[in-house]
Short mmCIF file of C-alpha atoms in Angstrom, two decimals:
data_model
loop_
_atom_site.label_atom_id
_atom_site.label_comp_id
_atom_site.label_asym_id
_atom_site.label_seq_id
_atom_site.Cartn_x
_atom_site.Cartn_y
_atom_site.Cartn_z
CA MET J 13 -69.16 5.94 -51.79
CA THR J 14 -69.31 6.94 -48.15
CA VAL J 15 -67.97 4.03 -47.18
CA LEU J 16 -65.08 4.20 -49.19
CA LYS J 17 -64.63 7.79 -47.55
CA SER J 18 -64.58 6.67 -44.76
CA ASP J 19 -61.68 4.25 -44.58
CA ILE J 20 -59.56 5.92 -47.23
CA ALA J 21 -59.32 9.11 -43.75
CA ASP J 22 -58.79 6.07 -41.48
CA ILE J 23 -55.77 5.31 -43.67
CA TYR J 24 -54.21 8.63 -43.92
CA ARG J 25 -55.41 9.18 -39.26
CA SER J 26 -54.18 6.44 -38.64
CA SER J 27 -50.67 5.83 -40.09
CA TRP J 28 -50.35 9.45 -38.56
CA ALA J 29 -51.76 8.87 -35.31
CA PHE J 30 -49.06 5.60 -35.58
CA MET J 31 -46.81 7.84 -36.84
CA LEU J 32 -46.66 9.71 -33.75
CA ALA J 33 -47.37 6.98 -31.29
CA CYS J 34 -45.02 4.57 -32.17
CA PRO J 35 -42.41 6.89 -33.57
CA LEU J 36 -39.40 4.33 -33.57
CA PHE J 37 -40.98 1.94 -36.33
CA PHE J 38 -42.02 4.62 -38.17
CA ALA J 39 -38.63 5.49 -38.21
CA ILE J 40 -37.01 2.05 -40.18
CA PRO J 41 -37.84 2.91 -43.45
CA MET J 42 -37.81 6.44 -42.94
CA LEU J 43 -33.25 5.78 -41.94
CA VAL J 44 -32.37 2.91 -44.89
CA GLU J 45 -33.75 5.87 -47.25
CA PHE J 46 -32.10 8.20 -45.85
CA VAL J 47 -29.05 6.10 -46.46
CA GLN J 48 -30.14 6.04 -49.71
CA HIS J 49 -30.10 9.18 -50.79
CA VAL J 50 -26.48 9.41 -48.73
CA VAL J 51 -25.17 6.97 -51.10
CA GLU J 52 -27.20 8.97 -53.98
CA LEU J 53 -26.17 11.89 -53.92
CA ASP J 54 -23.03 11.08 -53.37
CA ALA J 55 -22.54 9.49 -56.59
CA GLY J 56 -23.39 13.03 -58.42
CA MET J 57 -27.38 11.32 -59.10
CA TYR J 58 -29.43 14.71 -58.74
CA ILE J 59 -26.50 16.67 -60.57
CA ASP J 60 -28.77 16.12 -64.53
CA ARG J 61 -30.75 13.16 -66.04
CA ALA J 62 -27.78 11.56 -66.88
CA SER J 63 -25.73 11.36 -64.33
CA ALA J 64 -28.81 9.89 -62.32
CA SER J 65 -28.98 7.07 -65.87
CA VAL J 66 -25.79 6.49 -64.72
CA ALA J 67 -25.90 6.23 -60.85
CA GLY J 68 -29.19 4.76 -60.28
CA GLN J 69 -27.83 1.70 -62.25
CA ASP J 70 -25.24 1.82 -58.57
CA PRO J 71 -24.67 -1.23 -57.54
CA LEU J 72 -24.29 -0.55 -53.85
CA ARG J 73 -27.64 2.07 -54.56
CA LEU J 74 -29.43 -1.57 -55.97
CA GLN J 75 -28.64 -3.25 -52.99
CA ILE J 76 -29.73 -0.77 -50.35
CA GLY J 77 -33.30 -0.11 -52.50
CA PHE J 78 -33.75 -3.96 -51.76
CA LEU J 79 -32.65 -3.33 -47.98
CA LYS J 80 -35.62 -0.08 -48.47
CA THR J 81 -38.17 -2.89 -49.63
CA VAL J 82 -37.74 -4.81 -47.16
CA ALA J 83 -37.87 -1.87 -43.63
CA ILE J 84 -40.46 -1.08 -46.34
CA LEU J 85 -42.77 -4.79 -44.90
CA LEU J 86 -41.60 -4.16 -41.28
CA PRO J 87 -43.83 -1.65 -40.46
CA GLY J 88 -46.64 -4.46 -41.89
CA TYR J 89 -46.97 -6.19 -38.80
CA TRP J 90 -47.18 -3.59 -35.88
CA PHE J 91 -50.02 -1.52 -37.41
CA ALA J 92 -52.28 -4.08 -39.03
CA ARG J 93 -52.01 -5.25 -35.94
CA TYR J 94 -52.95 -1.38 -34.53
CA ILE J 95 -56.26 -0.52 -36.99
CA MET J 96 -57.03 -4.51 -36.72
CA PHE J 97 -57.74 -3.70 -32.29
CA ASP J 98 -59.25 -0.80 -32.77
CA ARG J 99 -55.50 1.64 -32.55
CA ASP J 100 -54.48 0.13 -29.29
CA ILE J 101 -50.89 0.05 -28.81
CA ALA J 102 -50.18 -2.18 -27.11
CA LYS J 103 -52.10 -5.28 -28.79
CA ALA J 104 -50.00 -3.62 -31.69
CA THR J 105 -46.39 -3.34 -29.99
CA ARG J 106 -46.76 -6.34 -28.18
CA PHE J 107 -44.89 -10.00 -29.58
CA GLU J 108 -47.31 -12.84 -29.70
CA TRP J 109 -47.11 -16.61 -31.12
CA PRO J 110 -48.23 -17.43 -32.63
CA ALA J 111 -48.67 -14.26 -34.55
CA VAL J 112 -45.11 -13.48 -34.40
CA GLY J 113 -44.57 -16.34 -36.32
CA LEU J 114 -47.27 -16.51 -39.30
CA TRP J 115 -46.76 -13.02 -40.28
CA PHE J 116 -42.73 -14.12 -40.61
CA THR J 117 -43.92 -16.12 -42.81
CA ILE J 118 -45.90 -14.37 -44.85
CA PHE J 119 -42.54 -11.50 -44.73
CA ALA J 120 -40.36 -14.07 -45.38
CA LEU J 121 -42.13 -15.03 -48.38
CA ASN J 122 -42.05 -11.81 -49.50
CA VAL J 123 -38.57 -10.76 -49.24
CA THR J 124 -37.89 -13.92 -51.08
CA LEU J 125 -40.11 -12.83 -54.25
CA THR J 126 -38.90 -9.79 -53.48
CA ALA J 127 -35.83 -10.49 -54.20
CA TRP J 128 -36.19 -12.87 -57.03
CA SER J 129 -37.73 -9.56 -58.96
CA MET J 130 -34.41 -6.78 -58.29
CA PHE J 131 -32.36 -9.48 -58.32
CA GLY J 132 -33.28 -12.42 -60.84
CA PRO J 133 -33.70 -13.54 -63.87
CA SER J 134 -37.12 -12.36 -65.16
CA LEU J 135 -39.67 -15.64 -66.56
CA ALA J 136 -39.38 -13.80 -70.51
CA GLU J 137 -35.21 -13.75 -69.78
CA LEU J 138 -35.21 -17.57 -69.09
CA THR J 139 -37.43 -18.55 -71.78
CA GLY J 140 -35.27 -16.77 -74.19
CA LEU J 141 -36.67 -13.29 -74.98
CA GLU J 142 -34.69 -10.18 -75.13
CA GLY J 143 -36.12 -6.43 -75.63
CA GLU J 144 -39.32 -5.51 -76.05
CA ALA J 145 -41.14 -9.09 -76.62
CA ALA J 146 -39.02 -9.94 -72.57
CA GLN J 147 -41.18 -6.58 -71.42
CA ILE J 148 -44.14 -7.76 -72.71
CA VAL J 149 -43.69 -11.23 -71.82
CA SER J 150 -42.78 -9.60 -68.04
CA ALA J 151 -45.74 -6.54 -68.07
CA ILE J 152 -48.12 -9.66 -68.67
CA VAL J 153 -46.98 -12.27 -66.58
CA GLY J 154 -47.09 -9.59 -63.02
CA ILE J 155 -51.09 -8.87 -63.32
CA PRO J 156 -51.93 -12.70 -61.99
CA PHE J 157 -49.59 -11.94 -59.54
CA GLN J 158 -51.31 -8.58 -58.49
CA VAL J 159 -55.08 -10.31 -58.74
CA ILE J 160 -53.93 -13.09 -56.50
CA GLY J 161 -51.78 -10.90 -54.02
CA ILE J 162 -55.90 -8.15 -53.15
CA TYR J 163 -57.36 -11.70 -52.69
CA LEU J 164 -54.77 -12.59 -50.04
CA THR J 165 -54.66 -9.55 -48.74
CA ALA J 166 -56.78 -11.10 -45.58
CA TRP J 167 -54.46 -14.21 -45.11
CA GLY J 168 -51.86 -11.75 -44.36
CA VAL J 169 -54.17 -9.14 -42.20
CA ALA J 170 -54.98 -11.71 -40.31
CA TRP J 171 -52.23 -13.79 -39.80
CA ALA J 172 -50.55 -10.99 -38.12
CA LEU J 173 -52.80 -10.83 -35.05
CA GLY J 174 -52.71 -14.46 -35.09
CA ASN J 175 -54.96 -15.87 -36.63
CA VAL J 176 -54.15 -19.50 -37.95
CA ARG J 177 -57.62 -20.04 -39.31
CA VAL J 178 -57.45 -17.86 -42.25
CA GLY J 179 -55.20 -18.69 -45.09
CA PRO J 180 -55.29 -18.77 -48.64
CA ILE J 181 -58.35 -20.33 -49.44
CA ARG J 182 -60.90 -18.35 -47.19
CA SER J 183 -58.61 -15.63 -48.00
CA ILE J 184 -59.68 -15.62 -51.38
CA GLY J 185 -63.74 -16.85 -50.20
CA ILE J 186 -63.24 -13.30 -48.18
CA MET J 187 -62.14 -10.86 -50.33
CA HIS J 188 -64.37 -12.57 -53.28
CA GLY J 189 -66.49 -9.04 -54.17
CA SER J 190 -64.15 -6.85 -52.92
CA PHE J 191 -61.90 -6.34 -55.53
CA TRP J 192 -62.05 -3.42 -56.82
CA TYR J 193 -62.49 -1.70 -53.68
CA THR J 194 -59.02 -2.97 -51.78
CA ILE J 195 -57.76 -1.55 -55.31
CA ALA J 196 -59.25 1.50 -54.68
CA LEU J 197 -57.76 1.60 -51.25
CA THR J 198 -54.36 0.81 -52.10
CA VAL J 199 -54.99 3.73 -55.12
CA ALA J 200 -55.94 6.65 -52.56
CA GLY J 201 -53.22 4.74 -49.91
CA ILE J 202 -50.42 5.10 -51.92
CA VAL J 203 -50.29 7.07 -55.38
CA PRO J 204 -50.38 10.58 -53.50
CA LEU J 205 -47.49 10.46 -51.77
CA MET J 206 -45.59 7.94 -53.88
CA ALA J 207 -46.42 11.16 -56.39
CA LEU J 208 -44.76 13.05 -53.82
CA HIS J 209 -41.62 10.81 -53.49
CA TYR J 210 -40.77 10.51 -57.49
CA GLY J 211 -41.98 14.62 -57.30
CA PHE J 212 -38.71 14.78 -54.70
CA GLY J 213 -37.14 13.68 -56.75
CA TYR J 214 -37.69 14.99 -59.77
CA ALA J 215 -36.84 18.79 -58.54
CA ALA J 216 -33.93 17.72 -57.06
CA ILE J 217 -32.26 16.50 -61.17
CA TRP J 218 -34.17 19.29 -62.40
CA TRP J 219 -34.69 22.09 -60.95
CA LEU J 220 -33.43 22.51 -57.46
CA PRO J 221 -29.54 24.25 -56.51
CA ALA J 222 -27.78 21.72 -54.44
CA PRO J 223 -27.79 22.42 -51.37
CA LEU J 224 -31.26 22.18 -50.99
CA ASP J 225 -30.77 18.57 -52.40
CA TRP J 226 -30.39 17.22 -48.35
CA LEU J 227 -33.77 19.14 -48.09
CA ALA J 228 -35.75 17.35 -50.45
CA MET J 229 -33.92 14.07 -49.23
CA ILE J 230 -34.43 14.31 -46.20
CA LEU J 231 -38.03 14.71 -46.43
CA ASP J 232 -38.48 11.90 -49.41
CA SER J 233 -36.81 9.97 -46.52
CA ALA J 234 -40.02 10.87 -43.84
CA LEU J 235 -42.53 10.77 -46.23
CA VAL J 236 -41.93 7.37 -47.30
CA GLY J 237 -41.38 6.72 -43.29
CA LEU J 238 -45.36 7.21 -43.31
CA LEU J 239 -45.86 5.86 -47.14
CA ALA J 240 -44.99 2.66 -45.25
CA LEU J 241 -47.63 3.66 -43.32
CA THR J 242 -50.26 3.74 -45.96
CA MET J 243 -49.25 1.23 -47.65
CA ALA J 244 -50.58 -1.77 -44.85
CA GLY J 245 -52.70 0.30 -43.98
CA SER J 246 -54.26 -0.02 -47.26
CA THR J 247 -54.01 -3.67 -46.93
CA ALA J 248 -55.20 -4.35 -43.05
CA ILE J 249 -58.62 -2.25 -44.07
CA ALA J 250 -59.02 -3.16 -47.31
CA ALA J 251 -59.66 -6.41 -45.01
CA ARG J 252 -61.42 -5.07 -41.87
CA HIS J 253 -63.58 -3.99 -44.93
CA ALA J 254 -64.13 -7.52 -46.59
CA ALA J 255 -64.83 -9.31 -43.43
CA GLN J 256 -67.66 -6.87 -42.44
CA ARG J 257 -69.25 -8.08 -45.59
CA LYS J 258 -69.09 -11.36 -45.29
CA GLY J 259 -70.02 -11.87 -41.18
CA VAL J 260 -66.19 -12.53 -40.39
CA SER J 261 -63.47 -11.39 -38.06
CA LEU J 262 -60.01 -11.36 -38.92
CA LEU J 263 -59.23 -11.58 -35.21
CA PRO J 264 -58.48 -14.75 -33.74
CA SER J 265 -60.42 -16.75 -31.49
CA PRO J 266 -61.02 -16.29 -27.57
CA THR J 267 -60.09 -19.65 -26.57
CA ALA J 268 -57.11 -19.48 -27.96
CA GLU J 269 -54.80 -17.59 -25.63
CA PRO J 270 -51.86 -15.83 -27.00
CA VAL J 271 -48.57 -15.84 -25.59
CA ALA J 272 -46.80 -12.45 -24.82
CA LEU J 273 -43.15 -13.08 -26.10
CA ALA J 274 -42.09 -9.19 -24.67
CA ALA J 275 -44.65 -5.78 -23.75
#
């Protein structure tokens, strides 16, 4: 339990330190979130619950929501390196080959899956199910993907570091035995900020006066920037913990010299 508390604290301390050291990377998801809020405010989303329901399905809002999801993934490359390289800013922000190419492969896969989940037909729809039956099937099908994602955690982190030796199969072996620990870190690193995120939206709809809606959305945009870091931090620290338990290094081999693409 002491180790878990220490790792949870590390998620937030590292996120805050990285935000101050590299504000540009923190700003990427924050700015996209703010653009989405501008669209929402213009559509009257925060007038009342009825308006929120209508504006929530606005095509432009959904498109920017997809871009926001992509933007939240972007700091993951730099922040995973920041944590795994003991907060070394120079190493964290360096574009290296093969690290960039490896990480981009996983990034592209995540973007594709996100696009499919947001705009593509669900498995339930493909099988012709509708209504409550479709929702139940979608929920059941989603569980295995969430479980698989946890076991592939070490893969994503290792590739951001340029370590090609850790692939999906080896990642499963590394993460075996750390499933619930990873769940705990993920919940601790995401749920509190996610609750605040939804809290800002509900407050703007239900009881904040209109002039304060803008302030709430500005604060919420900054919160999403921090959330992007705690999400990536939860993943990196979970992989670090699992690797340490197995006596495995996620860092690239010292004999494999990375090629710096940019400082």
